[in-house]
Amino acid sequence: PRRRFSAHGRTTSSRARRGRAQSCRDERRPCSRQHTDRGYGSTRAHAIARSVHEREKDILPAESVKESIKETLRPLRFANGRGYYFITDLAGGTVLQPTEPAREGRSPFAEPDLGAAAVTRELLRAAQDPTARGFARYRWRMPDDSTRMVEKLAYVRRFEPYDWLIGAADSVAAVEARLQRESLERLRS
């Protein structure tokens, strides 16, 4: 088996890594980007934004390009319609929030909703802290039921041209269920 060095300098074989599958509930070590990004890839949203930016940056004003990126991502859904892409600027302002468009253009730090400010701080930390590797955990409302708060796992990437964070998230329970299904399928094959 191939060997790699872990973050702590120890070597690990691919078999050992598979055998020690991380639980998404372990807050110190989030699931790998490969697993969380496969189902609802913010990497895909980032690629779409990059494509729109490259196509339009030389022919439209920056504000029009930004609007084009937002409107391209706004209707996209994943995870059986439960997931969506969001954009936050590095000052914490909400750029795109498809399930709550009234939040767009506002800063959660200026709102009485302390939960939104805490989530934004966590997303900003995830993007800047190398140990977080772009992952953030927080509690937030489900898009299909705004009265139901769930534990969520998000992956964010910085979009350099506009100092944005483009991200996607899913409930921890959904991510764990998907990982469990995939593991069982691999064991059966």
Coordinates of N, CA, C and O in Angstrom, one line a residue:
P1 N 0.8 -1.2 0.0 CA 0.0 0.0 0.0 C 0.9 1.3 0.0 O 1.9 1.3 0.6
R2 N 0.3 2.3 -0.7 CA 1.0 3.6 -0.7 C 1.1 4.2 0.7 O 0.1 4.1 1.5
R3 N 2.2 4.9 1.0 CA 2.3 5.5 2.3 C 2.3 7.0 2.1 O 2.9 7.5 1.2
R4 N 1.7 7.7 3.0 CA 1.7 9.2 3.1 C 2.0 9.6 4.5 O 1.8 8.9 5.4
F5 N 2.5 10.9 4.6 CA 2.7 11.4 5.9 C 1.5 12.1 6.3 O 0.8 12.8 5.6
S6 N 1.1 11.9 7.6 CA 0.0 12.6 8.1 C 0.4 14.0 8.5 O 1.5 14.4 8.4
A7 N -0.6 14.8 9.0 CA -0.4 16.1 9.4 C 0.6 16.2 10.6 O 1.2 17.2 10.8
H8 N 0.7 15.0 11.3 CA 1.6 15.0 12.5 C 2.9 14.4 12.2 O 3.7 14.1 13.1
G9 N 3.2 14.2 10.9 CA 4.5 13.6 10.5 C 4.6 12.1 10.5 O 5.7 11.6 10.2
R10 N 3.6 11.4 10.9 CA 3.6 10.0 10.9 C 3.2 9.5 9.5 O 2.4 10.1 8.8
T11 N 3.7 8.3 9.1 CA 3.2 7.7 7.9 C 2.0 7.0 8.1 O 1.7 6.4 9.1
T12 N 1.1 7.0 7.0 CA -0.1 6.2 7.1 C -0.3 5.5 5.7 O 0.0 6.1 4.7
S13 N -0.7 4.3 5.7 CA -1.0 3.6 4.5 C -2.4 3.9 4.1 O -3.2 4.3 4.9
S14 N -2.7 3.7 2.8 CA -4.1 3.9 2.3 C -5.0 3.0 3.0 O -6.1 3.4 3.4
R15 N -4.6 1.8 3.4 CA -5.5 0.8 4.1 C -5.8 1.4 5.5 O -6.9 1.4 6.0
A16 N -4.7 1.9 6.2 CA -4.9 2.5 7.5 C -5.9 3.7 7.5 O -6.7 3.9 8.3
R17 N -5.7 4.5 6.4 CA -6.5 5.7 6.3 C -8.0 5.3 6.1 O -8.9 5.9 6.7
R18 N -8.2 4.3 5.3 CA -9.6 3.8 5.1 C -10.1 3.2 6.4 O -11.3 3.4 6.7
G19 N -9.3 2.5 7.1 CA -9.7 1.9 8.3 C -10.1 2.8 9.4 O -10.8 2.5 10.3
R20 N -9.5 4.0 9.3 CA -9.8 5.0 10.4 C -10.7 6.1 9.8 O -10.4 7.3 9.9
A21 N -11.7 5.8 9.1 CA -12.6 6.8 8.5 C -13.0 7.7 9.6 O -13.4 7.4 10.7
Q22 N -12.9 9.0 9.3 CA -13.3 10.0 10.2 C -14.8 10.2 10.3 O -15.5 10.2 9.3
S23 N -15.3 10.4 11.5 CA -16.7 10.8 11.6 C -16.8 12.3 11.5 O -16.1 13.0 11.9
C24 N -17.9 12.6 10.8 CA -18.2 14.1 10.6 C -18.6 14.7 11.9 O -18.6 15.9 12.1
R25 N -18.8 13.9 12.9 CA -19.2 14.5 14.2 C -18.0 14.8 15.0 O -18.0 15.5 16.0
D26 N -16.8 14.4 14.6 CA -15.5 14.7 15.3 C -15.2 16.1 14.9 O -14.6 16.4 13.8
E27 N -15.4 17.1 15.7 CA -15.2 18.5 15.4 C -13.8 18.8 15.1 O -13.5 19.8 14.5
R28 N -12.9 18.1 15.7 CA -11.5 18.4 15.5 C -11.0 18.0 14.1 O -10.0 18.6 13.6
R29 N -11.6 17.0 13.5 CA -11.1 16.5 12.2 C -12.3 16.3 11.3 O -12.9 15.3 11.3
P30 N -12.7 17.3 10.5 CA -13.8 17.2 9.6 C -13.6 16.2 8.5 O -12.4 15.8 8.2
C31 N -14.6 15.7 7.9 CA -14.5 14.7 6.8 C -13.6 15.3 5.7 O -13.5 16.6 5.6
S32 N -13.1 14.5 4.8 CA -12.2 15.0 3.8 C -13.0 15.8 2.8 O -14.2 15.6 2.6
R33 N -12.3 16.8 2.1 CA -13.0 17.6 1.1 C -13.5 16.7 0.0 O -14.6 17.0 -0.6
Q34 N -12.8 15.6 -0.3 CA -13.3 14.7 -1.4 C -14.7 14.2 -1.1 O -15.5 14.2 -1.9
H35 N -14.9 13.8 0.2 CA -16.2 13.3 0.5 C -17.3 14.3 0.6 O -18.4 14.1 0.1
T36 N -17.0 15.4 1.2 CA -18.0 16.5 1.4 C -18.3 17.2 0.1 O -19.4 17.6 -0.2
D37 N -17.2 17.3 -0.7 CA -17.4 18.1 -1.9 C -18.0 17.3 -3.1 O -18.5 17.8 -4.0
R38 N -17.9 16.0 -3.0 CA -18.4 15.1 -4.1 C -19.9 15.3 -4.3 O -20.4 15.4 -5.4
G39 N -20.7 15.4 -3.2 CA -22.1 15.5 -3.3 C -22.6 16.9 -3.6 O -23.7 17.0 -4.2
Y40 N -21.9 17.9 -3.3 CA -22.5 19.3 -3.5 C -21.5 20.3 -3.8 O -21.6 21.4 -3.4
G41 N -20.4 19.9 -4.5 CA -19.2 20.7 -4.6 C -19.2 22.2 -4.7 O -19.5 22.7 -5.8
S42 N -18.7 22.8 -3.7 CA -18.5 24.2 -3.8 C -17.3 24.4 -4.8 O -17.2 25.5 -5.3
T43 N -16.5 23.4 -5.0 CA -15.5 23.5 -6.0 C -16.1 23.7 -7.4 O -15.6 24.4 -8.2
R44 N -17.3 23.0 -7.6 CA -18.0 23.2 -8.9 C -18.5 24.6 -9.0 O -18.4 25.2 -10.0
A45 N -19.0 25.1 -7.9 CA -19.5 26.5 -7.9 C -18.4 27.5 -8.2 O -18.5 28.5 -8.9
H46 N -17.3 27.2 -7.6 CA -16.1 28.1 -7.8 C -15.7 28.0 -9.2 O -15.3 29.1 -9.8
A47 N -15.7 26.8 -9.8 CA -15.3 26.7 -11.3 C -16.3 27.5 -12.2 O -15.9 28.1 -13.1
I48 N -17.6 27.4 -11.8 CA -18.6 28.1 -12.6 C -18.3 29.6 -12.5 O -18.4 30.3 -13.5
A49 N -18.1 30.1 -11.2 CA -17.8 31.5 -11.0 C -16.6 32.0 -11.8 O -16.6 33.0 -12.5
R50 N -15.6 31.1 -11.8 CA -14.3 31.4 -12.5 C -14.6 31.5 -14.0 O -14.1 32.4 -14.7
S51 N -15.4 30.6 -14.5 CA -15.7 30.6 -15.9 C -16.5 31.8 -16.4 O -16.2 32.5 -17.4
V52 N -17.5 32.2 -15.6 CA -18.3 33.4 -15.9 C -17.4 34.6 -15.8 O -17.4 35.5 -16.7
H53 N -16.5 34.7 -14.8 CA -15.6 35.8 -14.6 C -14.7 35.9 -15.8 O -14.5 37.0 -16.4
E54 N -14.1 34.8 -16.2 CA -13.1 34.8 -17.4 C -13.8 35.2 -18.7 O -13.3 36.0 -19.5
R55 N -15.1 34.8 -18.8 CA -15.8 35.0 -20.1 C -16.2 36.5 -20.2 O -16.3 37.1 -21.2
E56 N -16.6 37.1 -19.0 CA -17.2 38.5 -19.0 C -16.3 39.6 -18.5 O -16.7 40.8 -18.7
K57 N -15.2 39.3 -17.9 CA -14.4 40.4 -17.2 C -13.9 41.5 -18.2 O -13.7 42.6 -17.8
D58 N -13.6 41.1 -19.4 CA -13.1 42.1 -20.4 C -14.2 42.8 -21.2 O -13.8 43.7 -21.9
I59 N -15.4 42.4 -21.0 CA -16.5 43.0 -21.8 C -17.6 43.7 -20.9 O -18.3 44.5 -21.5
L60 N -17.6 43.4 -19.7 CA -18.6 44.0 -18.8 C -18.0 44.6 -17.6 O -16.9 44.2 -17.1
P61 N -18.6 45.6 -17.0 CA -18.1 46.2 -15.7 C -18.1 45.2 -14.6 O -18.9 44.2 -14.6
A62 N -17.2 45.4 -13.6 CA -17.1 44.4 -12.5 C -18.4 44.1 -11.8 O -18.8 43.0 -11.5
E63 N -19.2 45.2 -11.6 CA -20.5 44.9 -10.9 C -21.5 44.0 -11.8 O -22.2 43.2 -11.2
S64 N -21.4 44.2 -13.1 CA -22.2 43.3 -13.9 C -21.7 41.9 -13.9 O -22.5 40.9 -13.9
V65 N -20.4 41.7 -13.9 CA -19.9 40.3 -13.8 C -20.3 39.7 -12.5 O -20.7 38.5 -12.4
K66 N -20.2 40.5 -11.4 CA -20.6 39.9 -10.1 C -22.0 39.5 -10.1 O -22.4 38.4 -9.6
E67 N -22.9 40.3 -10.7 CA -24.3 40.0 -10.7 C -24.5 38.8 -11.6 O -25.4 37.9 -11.3
S68 N -23.8 38.6 -12.7 CA -23.9 37.5 -13.5 C -23.5 36.2 -12.8 O -24.2 35.2 -12.9
I69 N -22.4 36.2 -12.0 CA -22.0 35.1 -11.2 C -23.1 34.7 -10.2 O -23.5 33.5 -10.1
K70 N -23.6 35.7 -9.5 CA -24.7 35.5 -8.5 C -25.9 34.8 -9.2 O -26.4 33.8 -8.7
E71 N -26.3 35.4 -10.3 CA -27.6 34.9 -10.9 C -27.4 33.5 -11.6 O -28.3 32.8 -11.8
T72 N -26.1 33.2 -11.9 CA -25.8 31.9 -12.5 C -25.9 30.8 -11.4 O -26.4 29.7 -11.6
L73 N -25.4 31.2 -10.2 CA -25.4 30.2 -9.1 C -26.7 30.1 -8.3 O -27.0 29.1 -7.7
R74 N -27.5 31.2 -8.3 CA -28.7 31.3 -7.5 C -29.7 30.1 -7.7 O -30.1 29.5 -6.7
P75 N -30.0 29.7 -8.9 CA -31.0 28.6 -9.1 C -30.4 27.2 -8.9 O -31.2 26.2 -8.9
L76 N -29.1 27.1 -8.8 CA -28.5 25.7 -8.8 C -28.8 25.0 -7.4 O -28.6 25.7 -6.4
R77 N -29.2 23.8 -7.5 CA -29.4 23.0 -6.3 C -28.7 21.7 -6.4 O -28.4 21.2 -7.4
F78 N -28.5 21.1 -5.2 CA -27.9 19.7 -5.2 C -28.5 19.0 -4.0 O -29.3 19.6 -3.2
A79 N -28.1 17.8 -3.7 CA -28.5 17.0 -2.6 C -30.1 16.9 -2.6 O -30.7 17.3 -1.6
N80 N -30.6 16.5 -3.7 CA -32.1 16.3 -3.8 C -32.8 17.6 -3.6 O -33.9 17.6 -3.0
G81 N -32.2 18.7 -4.0 CA -32.9 20.0 -3.9 C -32.7 20.7 -2.6 O -33.1 21.9 -2.4
R82 N -32.1 20.1 -1.6 CA -31.9 20.6 -0.3 C -30.7 21.6 -0.2 O -30.7 22.5 0.7
G83 N -29.7 21.4 -1.1 CA -28.5 22.2 -1.0 C -28.5 23.4 -2.0 O -29.2 23.4 -3.0
Y84 N -27.7 24.4 -1.7 CA -27.6 25.6 -2.5 C -26.2 26.1 -2.3 O -25.5 25.8 -1.3
Y85 N -25.8 27.0 -3.2 CA -24.5 27.7 -3.1 C -24.7 29.0 -2.4 O -25.7 29.7 -2.7
F86 N -23.7 29.5 -1.7 CA -23.8 30.8 -1.1 C -22.5 31.6 -1.3 O -21.4 30.9 -1.6
I87 N -22.5 32.9 -1.2 CA -21.3 33.7 -1.3 C -21.3 34.7 -0.2 O -22.3 35.4 0.1
T88 N -20.2 34.8 0.4 CA -20.0 35.8 1.5 C -18.7 36.6 1.2 O -17.8 36.0 0.7
D89 N -18.7 37.9 1.4 CA -17.5 38.6 1.1 C -16.5 38.6 2.3 O -17.0 38.1 3.4
L90 N -15.3 38.9 2.2 CA -14.3 38.8 3.3 C -14.6 39.7 4.5 O -14.0 39.5 5.5
A91 N -15.5 40.7 4.3 CA -15.9 41.6 5.4 C -17.1 40.9 6.1 O -17.5 41.5 7.1
G92 N -17.6 39.8 5.6 CA -18.7 39.1 6.2 C -20.0 39.5 5.6 O -21.0 38.9 6.1
G93 N -20.1 40.3 4.6 CA -21.3 40.7 4.0 C -21.9 39.5 3.2 O -21.2 38.8 2.6
T94 N -23.2 39.4 3.2 CA -23.9 38.4 2.4 C -24.0 38.8 1.0 O -24.7 39.8 0.7
V95 N -23.4 38.1 0.1 CA -23.5 38.4 -1.4 C -24.6 37.6 -2.0 O -25.4 38.1 -2.8
L96 N -24.7 36.3 -1.7 CA -25.7 35.4 -2.3 C -26.2 34.5 -1.2 O -25.4 33.8 -0.6
Q97 N -27.5 34.5 -1.0 CA -28.1 33.6 -0.1 C -29.5 33.2 -0.7 O -30.5 33.8 -0.4
P98 N -29.5 32.2 -1.6 CA -30.7 31.9 -2.4 C -31.9 31.6 -1.6 O -33.0 31.9 -2.0
T99 N -31.8 31.0 -0.4 CA -32.9 30.7 0.4 C -33.4 31.8 1.2 O -34.6 31.8 1.7
E100 N -32.6 32.9 1.4 CA -33.0 34.1 2.1 C -32.4 35.3 1.4 O -31.6 36.0 1.9
P101 N -33.0 35.6 0.2 CA -32.4 36.8 -0.5 C -32.5 38.1 0.2 O -31.7 39.0 -0.1
A102 N -33.4 38.2 1.2 CA -33.5 39.5 1.9 C -32.2 39.8 2.7 O -31.9 40.9 3.0
R103 N -31.3 38.7 2.9 CA -30.1 38.9 3.6 C -29.0 39.5 2.7 O -28.0 40.0 3.2
E104 N -29.2 39.4 1.4 CA -28.1 39.8 0.5 C -27.9 41.3 0.6 O -28.8 42.1 0.7
G105 N -26.6 41.6 0.5 CA -26.2 43.1 0.6 C -26.2 43.6 2.0 O -25.9 44.8 2.2
R106 N -26.4 42.7 3.0 CA -26.3 43.1 4.4 C -25.3 42.3 5.1 O -24.9 41.2 4.7
S107 N -24.8 42.9 6.2 CA -23.8 42.3 7.0 C -24.5 41.6 8.2 O -25.3 42.3 8.9
P108 N -24.3 40.4 8.5 CA -24.9 39.8 9.7 C -24.4 40.4 11.0 O -25.0 40.3 12.0
F109 N -23.2 41.1 10.9 CA -22.7 41.7 12.1 C -23.5 43.0 12.5 O -23.4 43.4 13.6
A110 N -24.3 43.5 11.6 CA -25.1 44.6 11.8 C -26.5 44.3 12.2 O -27.4 45.1 12.3
E111 N -26.8 43.0 12.2 CA -28.2 42.5 12.4 C -28.3 42.0 13.9 O -27.4 41.6 14.5
P112 N -29.6 41.9 14.4 CA -29.8 41.4 15.7 C -29.7 39.9 15.8 O -29.6 39.3 16.9
D113 N -29.6 39.2 14.6 CA -29.5 37.7 14.6 C -28.0 37.3 14.9 O -27.2 37.3 14.0
L114 N -27.8 37.0 16.2 CA -26.4 36.6 16.6 C -26.0 35.3 16.0 O -24.8 35.1 15.7
G115 N -26.9 34.4 15.6 CA -26.6 33.2 15.0 C -26.0 33.4 13.6 O -25.0 32.7 13.3
A116 N -26.5 34.3 12.8 CA -26.0 34.5 11.5 C -24.6 35.1 11.6 O -23.7 34.7 10.8
A117 N -24.3 36.0 12.6 CA -23.0 36.5 12.8 C -22.0 35.4 13.2 O -20.9 35.4 12.7
A118 N -22.4 34.5 14.0 CA -21.5 33.4 14.5 C -21.2 32.5 13.3 O -20.1 32.1 13.1
V119 N -22.2 32.2 12.4 CA -21.9 31.4 11.3 C -21.0 32.0 10.3 O -20.0 31.4 9.8
T120 N -21.1 33.3 10.1 CA -20.2 34.1 9.2 C -18.8 34.1 9.8 O -17.9 33.9 9.0
R121 N -18.7 34.3 11.1 CA -17.3 34.2 11.7 C -16.7 32.9 11.4 O -15.5 32.8 11.1
E122 N -17.5 31.8 11.6 CA -17.0 30.5 11.4 C -16.5 30.2 9.9 O -15.5 29.6 9.7
L123 N -17.3 30.7 9.0 CA -17.0 30.6 7.6 C -15.7 31.3 7.2 O -14.8 30.8 6.5
L124 N -15.6 32.5 7.8 CA -14.4 33.3 7.6 C -13.1 32.6 8.2 O -12.1 32.6 7.6
R125 N -13.3 32.1 9.4 CA -12.2 31.4 10.0 C -11.8 30.2 9.2 O -10.6 29.9 9.0
A126 N -12.8 29.4 8.7 CA -12.5 28.2 7.9 C -11.7 28.5 6.7 O -10.8 27.7 6.3
A127 N -11.9 29.7 6.1 CA -11.2 30.0 4.9 C -9.8 30.5 5.2 O -8.9 30.4 4.3
Q128 N -9.6 31.1 6.4 CA -8.3 31.7 6.7 C -7.4 30.8 7.5 O -6.2 30.9 7.5
D129 N -8.0 29.8 8.3 CA -7.2 29.0 9.2 C -6.7 27.7 8.4 O -7.6 26.9 8.0
P130 N -5.4 27.6 8.2 CA -5.0 26.4 7.4 C -5.4 25.1 8.0 O -5.5 24.1 7.3
T131 N -5.5 25.0 9.4 CA -5.9 23.7 10.0 C -7.4 23.4 9.7 O -7.7 22.2 9.7
A132 N -8.2 24.4 9.3 CA -9.6 24.1 9.0 C -9.8 23.6 7.6 O -10.8 23.0 7.3
R133 N -8.8 23.9 6.7 CA -8.8 23.4 5.3 C -10.1 23.8 4.6 O -10.5 23.1 3.7
G134 N -10.8 24.9 5.0 CA -12.0 25.3 4.3 C -13.3 24.8 4.8 O -14.3 25.1 4.3
F135 N -13.2 24.0 5.9 CA -14.4 23.4 6.5 C -14.9 24.3 7.7 O -14.1 24.8 8.5
A136 N -16.2 24.3 7.8 CA -16.8 25.0 8.9 C -18.0 24.2 9.4 O -18.7 23.6 8.6
R137 N -18.2 24.2 10.7 CA -19.3 23.5 11.3 C -20.2 24.5 12.1 O -19.6 25.4 12.8
Y138 N -21.5 24.4 12.0 CA -22.3 25.4 12.6 C -23.8 24.8 12.6 O -24.1 23.9 12.0
R139 N -24.6 25.5 13.4 CA -26.0 25.2 13.4 C -26.8 26.2 12.5 O -26.5 27.4 12.6
W140 N -27.7 25.7 11.7 CA -28.4 26.7 10.8 C -29.7 26.0 10.4 O -29.9 24.8 10.6
R141 N -30.6 26.9 9.9 CA -31.9 26.4 9.5 C -31.9 25.6 8.2 O -31.1 25.9 7.3
M142 N -32.7 24.6 8.1 CA -32.8 23.8 6.9 C -33.6 24.6 5.9 O -34.6 25.3 6.2
P143 N -33.2 24.6 4.6 CA -33.9 25.4 3.6 C -35.3 25.0 3.4 O -36.1 25.9 3.1
D144 N -35.7 23.8 3.6 CA -37.1 23.4 3.4 C -37.9 23.5 4.7 O -39.1 23.3 4.6
D145 N -37.3 23.9 5.8 CA -38.0 24.0 7.0 C -37.3 25.0 7.9 O -36.4 24.6 8.7
S146 N -37.6 26.3 7.8 CA -36.8 27.3 8.5 C -37.0 27.3 10.0 O -36.2 27.9 10.8
T147 N -37.9 26.4 10.5 CA -38.0 26.3 12.0 C -37.1 25.2 12.6 O -37.0 25.1 13.8
R148 N -36.5 24.4 11.7 CA -35.7 23.3 12.1 C -34.2 23.7 12.0 O -33.7 23.9 10.9
M149 N -33.5 23.7 13.1 CA -32.1 24.0 13.2 C -31.4 22.6 13.2 O -31.8 21.7 13.9
V150 N -30.3 22.5 12.3 CA -29.5 21.3 12.3 C -28.0 21.6 12.3 O -27.6 22.8 12.0
E151 N -27.2 20.7 12.6 CA -25.8 20.8 12.5 C -25.4 20.7 11.1 O -25.9 19.8 10.4
K152 N -24.6 21.7 10.6 CA -24.2 21.7 9.2 C -22.7 21.6 9.0 O -22.0 22.1 9.9
L153 N -22.3 21.1 7.9 CA -20.9 21.1 7.6 C -20.8 21.8 6.2 O -21.4 21.4 5.3
A154 N -19.9 22.8 6.2 CA -19.7 23.6 5.0 C -18.3 23.6 4.5 O -17.4 23.4 5.3
Y155 N -18.1 23.7 3.2 CA -16.8 23.9 2.6 C -16.8 25.2 1.8 O -17.7 25.4 1.0
V156 N -15.9 26.0 2.1 CA -15.8 27.3 1.4 C -14.4 27.5 0.8 O -13.4 26.9 1.2
R157 N -14.4 28.2 -0.4 CA -13.2 28.5 -1.1 C -13.2 30.0 -1.4 O -14.2 30.6 -1.7
R158 N -12.0 30.6 -1.3 CA -11.9 32.0 -1.6 C -11.9 32.2 -3.2 O -11.3 31.4 -3.9
F159 N -12.7 33.2 -3.6 CA -12.7 33.6 -5.0 C -12.0 34.9 -5.1 O -12.5 35.9 -4.7
E160 N -10.7 34.8 -5.5 CA -9.8 35.9 -5.4 C -10.3 37.2 -6.2 O -10.1 38.3 -5.6
P161 N -10.8 37.1 -7.4 CA -11.1 38.4 -8.1 C -12.0 39.3 -7.3 O -11.8 40.6 -7.5
Y162 N -12.9 38.8 -6.4 CA -13.8 39.8 -5.7 C -13.7 39.6 -4.2 O -14.5 40.1 -3.5
D163 N -12.7 38.9 -3.7 CA -12.5 38.6 -2.3 C -13.8 38.1 -1.7 O -14.3 38.6 -0.7
W164 N -14.3 37.1 -2.3 CA -15.5 36.3 -1.9 C -15.1 35.0 -1.3 O -14.1 34.4 -1.7
L165 N -16.0 34.4 -0.5 CA -16.0 33.0 -0.2 C -17.2 32.4 -0.9 O -18.3 32.8 -0.7
I166 N -17.0 31.4 -1.7 CA -18.0 30.7 -2.3 C -18.1 29.3 -1.6 O -17.1 28.6 -1.4
G167 N -19.3 29.0 -1.2 CA -19.4 27.8 -0.4 C -20.7 27.0 -0.6 O -21.6 27.4 -1.3
A168 N -20.7 25.8 -0.1 CA -21.9 24.9 -0.1 C -21.9 24.2 1.2 O -20.8 24.0 1.9
A169 N -23.0 23.8 1.7 CA -23.1 23.1 3.0 C -24.2 22.0 2.9 O -25.1 22.1 2.0
D170 N -24.2 21.1 3.8 CA -25.2 20.1 3.9 C -25.3 19.8 5.4 O -24.4 20.1 6.2
S171 N -26.4 19.1 5.8 CA -26.5 18.8 7.2 C -25.5 17.6 7.5 O -25.2 16.8 6.6
V172 N -25.0 17.6 8.7 CA -24.0 16.6 9.1 C -24.6 15.2 8.9 O -24.0 14.3 8.5
A173 N -25.9 15.1 9.3 CA -26.6 13.8 9.2 C -26.6 13.3 7.8 O -26.4 12.1 7.5
A174 N -26.9 14.2 6.8 CA -26.9 13.8 5.4 C -25.5 13.4 4.9 O -25.4 12.4 4.2
V175 N -24.5 14.1 5.3 CA -23.1 13.8 4.9 C -22.8 12.4 5.5 O -22.2 11.6 4.8
E176 N -23.1 12.2 6.8 CA -22.8 10.9 7.4 C -23.5 9.8 6.7 O -22.9 8.7 6.5
A177 N -24.8 10.0 6.4 CA -25.6 9.0 5.7 C -25.0 8.6 4.3 O -24.9 7.5 4.0
R178 N -24.5 9.6 3.6 CA -23.9 9.4 2.3 C -22.6 8.6 2.5 O -22.3 7.7 1.7
L179 N -21.8 9.0 3.4 CA -20.5 8.3 3.7 C -20.8 6.9 4.0 O -20.0 6.0 3.6
Q180 N -21.8 6.7 4.9 CA -22.1 5.3 5.3 C -22.5 4.5 4.1 O -22.1 3.3 3.9
R181 N -23.4 5.0 3.3 CA -23.9 4.3 2.0 C -22.7 4.0 1.1 O -22.6 2.8 0.7
E182 N -21.8 4.9 0.9 CA -20.7 4.7 0.0 C -19.7 3.7 0.6 O -19.2 2.8 -0.1
S183 N -19.5 3.7 1.9 CA -18.7 2.7 2.6 C -19.3 1.3 2.4 O -18.5 0.3 2.1
L184 N -20.6 1.2 2.7 CA -21.2 -0.1 2.5 C -21.1 -0.6 1.1 O -20.9 -1.8 0.9
E185 N -21.3 0.2 0.1 CA -21.2 -0.2 -1.3 C -19.8 -0.7 -1.6 O -19.6 -1.7 -2.3
R186 N -18.8 0.0 -1.1 CA -17.4 -0.4 -1.3 C -17.1 -1.8 -0.6 O -16.5 -2.7 -1.2
L187 N -17.7 -2.0 0.6 CA -17.5 -3.3 1.3 C -18.2 -4.4 0.5 O -17.7 -5.5 0.5
R188 N -19.3 -4.1 -0.1 CA -20.1 -5.1 -0.8 C -19.4 -5.5 -2.2 O -19.6 -6.6 -2.7
S189 N -18.6 -4.6 -2.7 CA -18.0 -4.9 -4.0 C -16.7 -5.5 -4.0 O -16.1 -5.8 -3.0

